[in-house]
Coordinates of C-alpha atoms and ligand atoms in Angstrom, one line a residue:
M1 CA 9.7 -69.9 -61.8
S2 CA 11.0 -67.2 -64.2
L3 CA 9.6 -63.8 -63.9
P4 CA 8.0 -62.0 -66.9
K5 CA 10.5 -59.7 -68.5
Y6 CA 9.3 -56.3 -69.8
E7 CA 10.8 -54.2 -72.6
I8 CA 11.3 -50.5 -73.1
L9 CA 9.9 -48.5 -76.1
I10 CA 12.3 -46.4 -78.1
G11 CA 11.5 -45.0 -81.6
G12 CA 8.6 -47.4 -82.0
K13 CA 10.6 -50.5 -81.2
W14 CA 10.4 -52.7 -78.1
R15 CA 13.8 -53.7 -76.7
A16 CA 15.9 -54.5 -73.7
A17 CA 18.2 -51.9 -72.0
A18 CA 21.4 -51.4 -74.0
S19 CA 23.3 -53.1 -71.1
G20 CA 20.9 -56.1 -71.1
E21 CA 20.5 -55.6 -67.4
T22 CA 17.2 -55.9 -65.5
F23 CA 16.0 -55.4 -62.0
E24 CA 13.1 -56.9 -60.0
T25 CA 9.9 -55.1 -59.2
D26 CA 7.9 -56.4 -56.2
N27 CA 4.3 -56.7 -55.1
P28 CA 4.0 -54.6 -52.0
Y29 CA 1.3 -56.8 -50.6
T30 CA 3.4 -60.0 -50.6
G31 CA 6.8 -58.4 -50.7
E32 CA 7.6 -60.9 -53.5
P33 CA 9.2 -59.9 -56.9
W34 CA 6.9 -60.4 -59.8
A35 CA 8.5 -58.9 -62.9
L36 CA 11.8 -57.9 -64.4
I37 CA 12.3 -54.4 -65.6
P38 CA 15.1 -53.1 -68.0
R39 CA 17.8 -51.2 -66.1
C40 CA 18.5 -48.3 -68.5
G41 CA 21.5 -46.1 -68.5
A42 CA 23.1 -43.3 -70.5
A43 CA 23.1 -45.2 -73.8
D44 CA 19.3 -45.7 -73.5
A45 CA 18.8 -42.0 -72.6
E46 CA 20.8 -41.1 -75.7
A47 CA 18.7 -43.4 -77.9
A48 CA 15.4 -42.3 -76.5
V49 CA 16.1 -38.6 -76.7
E50 CA 17.5 -39.0 -80.3
A51 CA 14.3 -40.9 -81.3
A52 CA 12.1 -38.2 -79.7
S53 CA 14.2 -35.5 -81.3
E54 CA 14.0 -37.1 -84.8
A55 CA 10.3 -37.6 -84.4
F56 CA 9.9 -33.9 -83.5
E57 CA 12.1 -32.5 -86.3
T58 CA 11.5 -34.7 -89.3
G59 CA 8.9 -37.5 -88.6
P60 CA 5.3 -37.5 -89.6
W61 CA 4.4 -35.9 -86.2
A62 CA 6.0 -32.7 -87.4
G63 CA 3.5 -32.4 -90.1
T64 CA 0.5 -33.4 -88.0
N65 CA -1.9 -30.6 -87.4
A66 CA -3.5 -29.8 -84.0
S67 CA -6.9 -31.4 -84.9
Q68 CA -5.1 -34.6 -85.9
R69 CA -3.2 -34.6 -82.6
G70 CA -6.5 -34.1 -80.8
A71 CA -8.0 -37.1 -82.6
L72 CA -5.0 -39.3 -81.7
L73 CA -5.4 -38.3 -78.0
R74 CA -9.1 -39.1 -78.0
R75 CA -8.4 -42.5 -79.6
L76 CA -5.9 -43.1 -76.8
G77 CA -8.5 -42.1 -74.3
D78 CA -10.9 -44.7 -75.8
L79 CA -8.3 -47.4 -75.6
L80 CA -7.6 -46.5 -72.0
A81 CA -11.3 -46.8 -71.2
E82 CA -11.4 -50.2 -72.8
N83 CA -8.3 -51.3 -70.8
A84 CA -9.1 -49.6 -67.5
E85 CA -9.6 -52.8 -65.5
A86 CA -6.4 -54.6 -66.6
L87 CA -4.3 -51.4 -66.0
A88 CA -5.9 -51.0 -62.5
Q89 CA -4.9 -54.7 -61.7
T90 CA -1.3 -53.9 -62.8
E91 CA -1.2 -50.8 -60.7
V92 CA -2.4 -52.7 -57.6
R93 CA 0.1 -55.5 -58.1
D94 CA 3.0 -53.1 -58.6
N95 CA 2.3 -50.3 -56.2
G96 CA -0.1 -51.9 -53.7
K97 CA -2.7 -49.2 -53.8
L98 CA -6.4 -50.2 -53.4
I99 CA -8.2 -51.7 -56.4
A100 CA -11.2 -49.4 -55.5
E101 CA -9.0 -46.4 -55.9
M102 CA -6.9 -47.6 -58.8
L103 CA -10.0 -48.7 -60.8
A104 CA -11.6 -45.3 -60.2
Q105 CA -8.3 -43.7 -61.4
T106 CA -7.9 -45.7 -64.5
R107 CA -11.6 -45.2 -65.4
Y108 CA -11.1 -41.5 -64.9
L109 CA -7.8 -41.4 -66.8
P110 CA -9.3 -41.1 -70.3
Q111 CA -10.7 -37.7 -69.4
W112 CA -7.2 -36.1 -69.5
Y113 CA -6.7 -37.4 -73.0
Y114 CA -10.2 -36.2 -74.1
Y115 CA -9.8 -32.8 -72.4
Y116 CA -6.4 -32.0 -73.8
G117 CA -7.3 -33.7 -77.1
G118 CA -10.2 -31.2 -77.3
L119 CA -8.0 -28.4 -76.4
A120 CA -5.2 -29.1 -79.0
D121 CA -6.9 -27.1 -81.8
K122 CA -8.2 -24.3 -79.6
I123 CA -4.8 -22.8 -78.8
E124 CA -4.9 -19.7 -80.8
G125 CA -2.4 -17.0 -81.4
G126 CA -3.4 -13.3 -81.5
V127 CA -3.3 -10.4 -83.9
I128 CA -1.6 -7.6 -82.1
P129 CA -3.0 -4.1 -82.5
T130 CA 0.5 -2.8 -82.8
D131 CA 1.5 0.9 -82.5
K132 CA 3.8 0.6 -85.5
A133 CA 2.6 1.8 -88.9
G134 CA 3.1 -0.4 -92.0
V135 CA 3.4 -3.7 -90.1
F136 CA 1.3 -6.7 -89.4
N137 CA 2.1 -8.5 -86.1
Y138 CA 0.7 -11.8 -84.9
T139 CA 1.6 -14.5 -82.4
R140 CA 1.8 -18.3 -82.7
W141 CA 2.1 -20.9 -79.9
E142 CA 4.7 -23.5 -80.8
P143 CA 5.8 -26.7 -79.0
L144 CA 9.0 -26.8 -77.0
G145 CA 10.5 -29.9 -78.5
V146 CA 11.6 -33.0 -76.6
C147 CA 10.0 -33.2 -73.1
V148 CA 10.9 -35.6 -70.4
A149 CA 8.2 -36.8 -68.0
I150 CA 9.6 -38.2 -64.7
V151 CA 6.9 -39.9 -62.7
P152 CA 6.7 -41.2 -59.1
W153 CA 5.2 -44.5 -57.8
N154 CA 2.2 -43.3 -55.9
S155 CA -0.2 -42.8 -58.9
P156 CA 1.8 -43.8 -61.9
L157 CA -0.6 -43.6 -64.8
L158 CA -2.5 -40.6 -63.4
I159 CA 0.5 -38.5 -62.8
L160 CA 1.8 -39.5 -66.2
A161 CA -1.4 -38.3 -67.8
W162 CA -1.0 -34.9 -66.3
K163 CA 2.2 -34.5 -68.3
L164 CA 1.7 -36.6 -71.4
A165 CA -1.7 -35.3 -72.4
P166 CA -0.9 -31.5 -72.5
A167 CA 2.6 -32.2 -73.9
L168 CA 1.3 -34.2 -76.9
A169 CA -1.7 -31.8 -77.4
A170 CA 0.9 -29.0 -77.7
G171 CA 2.8 -31.0 -80.4
N172 CA 5.9 -32.0 -78.4
T173 CA 7.5 -35.5 -78.4
I174 CA 8.3 -37.1 -75.1
V175 CA 10.5 -39.5 -73.2
V176 CA 8.7 -41.1 -70.2
K177 CA 10.5 -42.4 -67.2
P178 CA 8.3 -44.1 -64.6
S179 CA 9.5 -44.8 -61.0
E180 CA 11.8 -47.8 -60.6
F181 CA 9.3 -49.1 -58.1
T182 CA 6.3 -49.1 -60.5
S183 CA 7.4 -49.3 -64.1
V184 CA 5.0 -51.9 -65.4
S185 CA 1.8 -49.9 -66.0
A186 CA 3.7 -47.3 -68.1
L187 CA 5.1 -50.1 -70.3
E188 CA 1.7 -51.7 -70.7
F189 CA 0.3 -48.3 -71.5
G190 CA 2.9 -48.0 -74.2
R191 CA 1.1 -50.7 -76.2
L192 CA -2.0 -48.5 -76.2
I193 CA 0.0 -45.5 -77.4
E194 CA 1.2 -47.6 -80.4
K195 CA -2.3 -48.9 -81.0
A196 CA -3.8 -45.4 -81.0
G197 CA -1.5 -44.7 -84.0
F198 CA 1.1 -42.2 -82.6
P199 CA 4.1 -42.2 -85.0
P200 CA 7.3 -43.9 -83.8
G201 CA 9.4 -41.8 -81.5
V202 CA 6.6 -39.5 -80.4
V203 CA 6.3 -41.3 -77.1
N204 CA 9.3 -43.3 -75.8
I205 CA 9.3 -45.2 -72.5
V206 CA 12.5 -46.0 -70.6
T207 CA 12.9 -47.5 -67.2
G208 CA 15.5 -47.6 -64.4
F209 CA 16.8 -45.6 -61.5
G210 CA 16.6 -41.9 -60.9
G211 CA 20.4 -41.4 -60.5
E212 CA 21.1 -43.4 -63.7
I213 CA 18.6 -43.0 -66.6
G214 CA 16.7 -40.2 -64.8
A215 CA 19.7 -38.0 -64.4
A216 CA 21.0 -38.8 -67.9
L217 CA 17.7 -37.7 -69.5
V218 CA 17.6 -34.5 -67.5
E219 CA 21.2 -33.6 -68.6
H220 CA 20.7 -34.4 -72.3
P221 CA 21.3 -31.2 -74.3
K222 CA 18.4 -32.0 -76.8
V223 CA 15.8 -32.0 -74.0
A224 CA 13.8 -28.8 -73.9
K225 CA 11.7 -29.5 -70.8
I226 CA 11.4 -31.7 -67.8
A227 CA 8.1 -32.3 -66.1
F228 CA 8.8 -33.9 -62.7
T229 CA 6.7 -35.2 -59.9
G230 CA 8.5 -36.6 -56.9
G231 CA 10.3 -35.8 -53.7
E232 CA 11.7 -32.4 -52.8
M233 CA 15.4 -33.6 -52.8
S234 CA 15.2 -35.3 -56.2
G235 CA 13.2 -32.3 -57.5
A236 CA 16.0 -29.9 -56.4
R237 CA 18.6 -32.1 -58.2
V238 CA 16.5 -32.1 -61.4
Y239 CA 16.1 -28.3 -61.1
E240 CA 19.8 -27.8 -60.7
S241 CA 20.7 -29.9 -63.7
A242 CA 17.9 -28.3 -65.8
A243 CA 19.2 -24.9 -64.9
R244 CA 22.7 -25.8 -66.2
G245 CA 21.0 -26.7 -69.5
L246 CA 18.6 -23.7 -69.4
K247 CA 15.6 -26.0 -69.7
H248 CA 12.0 -25.5 -68.9
V249 CA 10.7 -27.3 -65.9
T250 CA 7.5 -28.0 -64.0
L251 CA 8.1 -29.5 -60.6
E252 CA 5.4 -31.0 -58.4
L253 CA 7.0 -31.8 -55.1
G254 CA 5.8 -32.8 -51.7
G255 CA 3.7 -31.1 -49.0
K256 CA 2.8 -30.9 -45.4
S257 CA -0.8 -29.8 -45.9
P258 CA -2.9 -28.4 -43.1
N259 CA -6.4 -29.7 -42.7
I260 CA -8.1 -27.2 -40.4
V261 CA -11.3 -28.1 -38.4
F262 CA -13.1 -25.1 -36.9
D263 CA -15.6 -25.6 -34.0
D264 CA -18.5 -24.6 -36.3
A265 CA -17.8 -27.5 -38.7
I266 CA -20.1 -30.5 -39.2
L267 CA -17.9 -32.8 -37.2
E268 CA -18.9 -36.1 -38.8
D269 CA -18.0 -34.6 -42.2
A270 CA -14.7 -33.3 -41.0
V271 CA -13.8 -36.6 -39.5
K272 CA -14.3 -38.2 -42.9
G273 CA -12.3 -35.4 -44.4
A274 CA -9.4 -35.9 -42.0
I275 CA -9.4 -39.7 -42.6
S276 CA -9.5 -39.2 -46.4
G277 CA -6.6 -36.7 -46.0
I278 CA -4.2 -39.0 -44.3
F279 CA -5.3 -42.7 -44.5
A280 CA -6.5 -42.9 -48.0
A281 CA -3.8 -44.3 -50.2
T282 CA -2.0 -45.2 -47.0
G283 CA -1.1 -41.6 -46.7
Q284 CA 1.2 -41.8 -49.7
T285 CA 0.0 -38.8 -51.5
C286 CA 1.6 -35.4 -52.1
I287 CA -1.7 -33.8 -51.0
A288 CA -2.0 -35.7 -47.7
G289 CA -3.6 -33.6 -45.0
S290 CA -0.8 -34.7 -42.6
R291 CA -1.2 -31.8 -40.2
L292 CA -4.7 -31.8 -38.7
L293 CA -5.3 -28.4 -37.0
V294 CA -8.3 -28.7 -34.6
Q295 CA -9.8 -25.8 -32.7
K296 CA -9.2 -26.2 -28.9
S297 CA -12.9 -26.0 -28.0
I298 CA -13.7 -29.2 -29.9
H299 CA -10.2 -30.9 -29.8
N300 CA -10.9 -33.8 -27.4
E301 CA -14.4 -34.6 -28.8
F302 CA -13.0 -34.5 -32.3
V303 CA -10.0 -36.7 -31.6
D304 CA -12.3 -39.3 -30.0
K305 CA -14.5 -39.4 -33.0
L306 CA -11.5 -39.5 -35.4
V307 CA -9.8 -42.4 -33.5
A308 CA -13.1 -44.3 -33.3
F309 CA -13.5 -44.0 -37.1
A310 CA -9.9 -44.7 -38.0
R311 CA -10.0 -47.8 -35.8
T312 CA -12.6 -49.3 -38.1
A313 CA -10.4 -48.9 -41.3
K314 CA -10.0 -52.3 -42.8
M315 CA -6.4 -53.1 -43.6
G316 CA -5.4 -55.9 -45.9
D317 CA -5.2 -57.2 -49.4
P318 CA -5.3 -54.2 -51.8
S319 CA -6.9 -56.3 -54.6
L320 CA -10.1 -56.7 -52.5
F321 CA -12.8 -54.0 -52.9
E322 CA -13.5 -53.9 -49.1
T323 CA -9.9 -53.1 -48.1
Q324 CA -9.4 -49.5 -47.0
V325 CA -5.8 -49.3 -46.0
G326 CA -3.2 -51.1 -48.1
P327 CA 0.6 -51.7 -47.8
V328 CA 3.3 -49.1 -48.2
T329 CA 4.6 -49.2 -51.7
T330 CA 8.4 -49.2 -51.4
P331 CA 10.9 -50.6 -48.9
P332 CA 12.7 -47.3 -48.3
Q333 CA 9.3 -45.6 -47.7
Y334 CA 8.4 -48.3 -45.2
R335 CA 11.6 -47.6 -43.2
K336 CA 11.1 -43.8 -43.5
I337 CA 7.6 -44.0 -42.0
L338 CA 8.7 -46.1 -39.1
D339 CA 11.6 -43.7 -38.5
Y340 CA 9.2 -40.8 -38.3
I341 CA 7.0 -42.6 -35.9
A342 CA 10.1 -43.1 -33.7
I343 CA 11.0 -39.4 -34.1
G344 CA 7.4 -38.4 -33.1
K345 CA 7.7 -40.4 -29.9
S346 CA 11.1 -39.0 -29.1
E347 CA 9.8 -35.4 -29.7
G348 CA 7.2 -36.1 -26.9
A349 CA 4.0 -36.3 -29.0
D350 CA 1.4 -38.8 -27.8
I351 CA 0.3 -41.8 -29.8
V352 CA -3.5 -42.3 -29.6
L353 CA -3.7 -44.8 -32.4
G354 CA -1.4 -47.2 -34.1
G355 CA 2.3 -46.5 -34.0
K356 CA 3.8 -49.7 -35.2
P357 CA 4.0 -52.1 -38.2
A358 CA 1.1 -54.4 -38.6
D359 CA 1.3 -58.1 -38.0
K360 CA 3.0 -59.5 -41.1
E361 CA 1.4 -62.9 -40.8
K362 CA -2.0 -61.4 -40.9
F363 CA -1.4 -59.1 -43.7
G364 CA 0.2 -61.0 -46.5
G365 CA 3.8 -60.6 -45.6
G366 CA 4.0 -57.1 -47.1
R367 CA 4.8 -53.7 -45.7
F368 CA 1.9 -52.7 -43.5
I369 CA 1.9 -49.9 -41.0
E370 CA -1.0 -49.3 -38.7
P371 CA -2.9 -46.0 -39.2
T372 CA -1.1 -43.7 -36.7
I373 CA -2.4 -40.6 -34.9
F374 CA -0.2 -38.3 -32.8
T375 CA -1.8 -35.7 -30.5
G376 CA 0.0 -33.0 -28.5
V377 CA 2.0 -32.1 -31.6
G378 CA 3.8 -28.7 -31.7
N379 CA 4.1 -27.3 -35.2
R380 CA 7.8 -26.9 -34.9
M381 CA 8.3 -30.7 -34.3
R382 CA 9.8 -32.6 -37.1
I383 CA 6.7 -34.7 -37.5
A384 CA 4.8 -31.5 -38.2
Q385 CA 7.4 -30.0 -40.6
E386 CA 8.7 -32.9 -42.7
E387 CA 6.9 -34.9 -45.3
I388 CA 6.4 -38.4 -44.0
F389 CA 4.3 -39.8 -46.9
G390 CA 2.5 -42.4 -44.9
P391 CA -0.4 -43.1 -42.6
V392 CA 0.8 -40.8 -39.8
L393 CA -1.3 -37.9 -38.7
S394 CA -0.1 -35.0 -36.5
V395 CA -3.0 -33.3 -34.6
I396 CA -2.2 -29.7 -33.6
P397 CA -4.6 -27.6 -31.5
F398 CA -5.3 -23.9 -32.2
A399 CA -7.3 -21.2 -30.5
D400 CA -8.7 -19.0 -33.2
E401 CA -8.5 -18.0 -36.9
E402 CA -5.4 -16.0 -36.5
E403 CA -3.5 -18.9 -34.9
A404 CA -4.9 -21.3 -37.5
V405 CA -3.6 -19.2 -40.3
R406 CA -0.2 -18.7 -38.7
V407 CA 0.3 -22.4 -37.9
A408 CA -1.0 -23.5 -41.3
N409 CA 1.3 -21.3 -43.2
D410 CA 4.3 -22.0 -41.0
T411 CA 5.8 -24.6 -43.3
I412 CA 8.2 -24.7 -46.2
Y413 CA 5.5 -26.3 -48.3
G414 CA 2.3 -25.0 -49.9
L415 CA 0.6 -27.7 -52.0
A416 CA -2.8 -27.9 -50.5
A417 CA -5.0 -27.0 -47.5
G418 CA -8.4 -28.1 -46.1
V419 CA -10.9 -26.0 -44.2
W420 CA -13.9 -27.3 -42.3
T421 CA -16.4 -24.6 -41.3
Q422 CA -20.1 -23.7 -41.9
S423 CA -19.2 -20.0 -42.0
I424 CA -19.1 -18.6 -45.5
R425 CA -17.1 -15.6 -44.2
R426 CA -14.5 -17.9 -42.7
A427 CA -14.3 -20.1 -45.8
V428 CA -13.7 -17.2 -48.1
L429 CA -11.1 -15.5 -45.8
M430 CA -9.2 -18.7 -45.1
A431 CA -9.1 -19.6 -48.8
E432 CA -7.5 -16.1 -49.3
R433 CA -5.0 -16.3 -46.5
L434 CA -3.8 -19.9 -46.9
K435 CA -0.6 -20.1 -48.9
A436 CA -1.3 -23.2 -50.9
G437 CA -1.9 -24.0 -54.6
T438 CA -5.2 -25.8 -53.7
V439 CA -7.7 -25.0 -50.9
W440 CA -10.6 -27.3 -50.2
V441 CA -13.5 -26.2 -48.1
N442 CA -15.7 -28.9 -46.6
T443 CA -14.1 -31.5 -48.8
Y444 CA -10.6 -32.9 -49.3
R445 CA -8.5 -34.7 -52.1
A446 CA -10.6 -33.5 -55.0
V447 CA -8.6 -33.2 -58.3
S448 CA -9.7 -32.9 -61.9
F449 CA -8.4 -32.5 -65.4
T450 CA -10.3 -29.2 -65.4
S451 CA -8.6 -27.5 -62.4
P452 CA -5.1 -26.2 -62.0
F453 CA -2.9 -28.1 -59.6
G454 CA 0.5 -27.2 -58.2
G455 CA 2.5 -25.9 -55.3
Y456 CA 3.4 -22.7 -53.6
K457 CA 6.8 -22.3 -51.9
R458 CA 8.9 -25.6 -51.9
S459 CA 5.9 -27.7 -53.2
G460 CA 6.7 -26.9 -56.7
I461 CA 6.9 -24.7 -59.8
G462 CA 4.3 -24.4 -62.5
R463 CA 0.8 -25.9 -62.7
E464 CA -0.7 -29.1 -64.1
N465 CA -4.3 -29.7 -65.2
G466 CA -6.7 -27.1 -66.4
A467 CA -6.6 -25.3 -69.7
D468 CA -3.6 -23.1 -68.8
A469 CA -1.4 -26.1 -68.2
I470 CA -0.9 -26.6 -71.9
Y471 CA 1.1 -23.3 -72.0
E472 CA 3.7 -25.1 -69.8
Y473 CA 4.5 -27.1 -73.0
L474 CA 4.3 -24.2 -75.5
Q475 CA 6.4 -21.2 -76.4
Q476 CA 5.1 -18.0 -77.9
K477 CA 6.4 -16.6 -81.2
S478 CA 5.8 -13.1 -82.4
V479 CA 5.7 -12.6 -86.2
W480 CA 6.2 -9.2 -87.9
I481 CA 5.3 -8.8 -91.6
S482 CA 5.9 -5.5 -93.3
T483 CA 2.9 -3.9 -95.2
A484 CA 4.8 -0.7 -95.9
T485 CA 5.5 0.4 -99.4
E486 CA 8.8 2.0 -98.5
V487 CA 11.7 0.6 -96.4
P488 CA 12.3 2.9 -93.4
N489 CA 15.7 4.2 -92.3
P490 CA 17.7 1.0 -91.7
F491 CA 19.8 2.7 -89.0
V492 CA 16.9 3.4 -86.7
L493 CA 15.0 0.8 -84.6
R494 CA 11.6 0.3 -86.3
Ligands
LIG501 O1 11.0 -40.1 -54.8 P1 11.9 -39.6 -56.0 P2 11.2 -41.4 -53.9 C1 8.3 -37.8 -51.7 C2 7.9 -38.6 -50.4 C3 8.9 -39.7 -50.5 C4 10.1 -39.1 -51.0 C5 11.1 -40.0 -51.7 O2 8.2 -37.8 -49.3 O3 9.1 -40.2 -49.2 O4 9.6 -38.2 -52.0 O5 10.4 -40.8 -52.6 C6 13.1 -40.1 -60.3 N1 17.1 -37.2 -61.9 N2 7.5 -38.1 -52.8 O6 12.6 -41.6 -53.5 O7 13.3 -40.0 -55.8 C7 12.8 -41.4 -59.7 O8 13.5 -42.4 -60.4 C8 16.1 -37.6 -62.5 C9 6.5 -37.1 -53.2 O9 10.5 -42.5 -54.5 O10 11.7 -38.2 -56.0 C10 11.3 -41.5 -59.9 O11 11.0 -41.7 -61.2 N3 15.1 -38.4 -62.0 C11 5.9 -37.4 -54.5 C12 10.9 -40.0 -59.6 O12 12.1 -39.2 -59.7 C13 15.2 -38.7 -60.7 C14 5.7 -38.7 -55.0 C15 10.4 -39.8 -58.1 O13 11.3 -40.4 -57.2 C16 16.3 -38.3 -59.9 C17 6.8 -39.6 -54.6 C18 17.3 -37.6 -60.6 N4 18.4 -37.1 -59.9 C19 7.6 -39.3 -53.5 N5 16.2 -38.8 -58.7 C20 4.8 -36.4 -54.9 N6 5.1 -35.2 -55.1 O14 3.6 -36.9 -55.1 C21 15.0 -39.5 -58.7 N7 14.4 -39.5 -59.9

């Protein structure tokens, strides 16, 4: 049986890669290929950036005002809402995440387009009360030009929305490159972009591998900005290349987030928070609470409760609503997680749950790994320091607040942190002392279009979501107009 063949979108036209080559994308549940994706290279990068550049400089988009851009974004939001179910099915098929989560995500997705659509015509310049006489000085916010959005496989359409919505609201044009493991949803979404009425070339979608089309896009001299979400190593490569071209970047990279349970917490709630932090999305999230710091006085009781709860997690077919833990999305990720389980064992940590691949026969032939909990973990162990990006939890005991803060911050990352306590004093002080872009107290894994998201330290640069994120796609211009009747001395700085 031949597989459906998808096409890329460049300058309003659907077409194959310039080379005509394709590659297979698989269904992580079955491990079977199910579609063919164009394998783009430098020639496609050139065509896509040229189309985006032409649309930015001379196309109808250049003459579109902010209110019109807002209306287009809201129309796109409506179309997404109408197509949420079909897009969720595609995501599940291509990335193996749960239908329950993907449907919630695709239904939530329109909010990014409504929010930034609404914001588009509220970005105002200022009139500067300048100290200079005889001059009128004001500011304007202007788009950067051609932006490139590089997206990973774990939440393809959601993470794309975080980039696309503010970039378009600000008036940029864009080239989108989804992950080679999950390209289909972006291509299907491209049909809605067309239907919404965005002029050709405003949004271009190309597919392929990071080191091929990805690198070619980042290097292209006509690209003004790269918005990247992915792993730290690829992020560093993108940053180096962007630096050579003096380009703007936002980077959202990984994490090793501490989820801290104090002895005054409501333990049942904290157990659910710990589970949601590491086993939701099969642990494949940048905000995974992969280091669980538990106060010594409740350590054993808490671990017992946690293991009992985690044991009930229903693993299986991600397209069923009752499933709670799905497969691992990519083959390299599957191998990486199993390697880290072996590393944890060799470092002397104790496995109290899981620790091996799940029975393939029982679970659709795909890439399943049992929810795994290590206890007796020291914070300097590799399983406590390196991002695993899978259902593997390291439990680390601590004595008091001082030690909790020290261990929590002893990491190269700083994306998120969780705190479980009933003490308001403790909540406020911990939120202040934890070095992370997001701190959750008595909750975990909450994100919204309204609230800034991004990393401290090696977890990233810049912020996504929230009103300020639009400025990541704008540049400020200062305009001086003389109101003087006489021209002052031309040899002296005005
Ligand atoms: O990510 P990559 P991978 C972490 C996680 C995971 C590791 C590797 O720890 O195990 O990264 O995952 C594109 N120029 N995260 O290999 O390579 C690539 O094609 C331009 C955390 O899947 O970072 C894809 O579109 N583009 C993360 C995107 O970058 C390049 C989510 C992400 O892929 C490129 C995913 C290059 N040189 C993985 N190299 C998070 N922060 O949520 C790669 N790409």
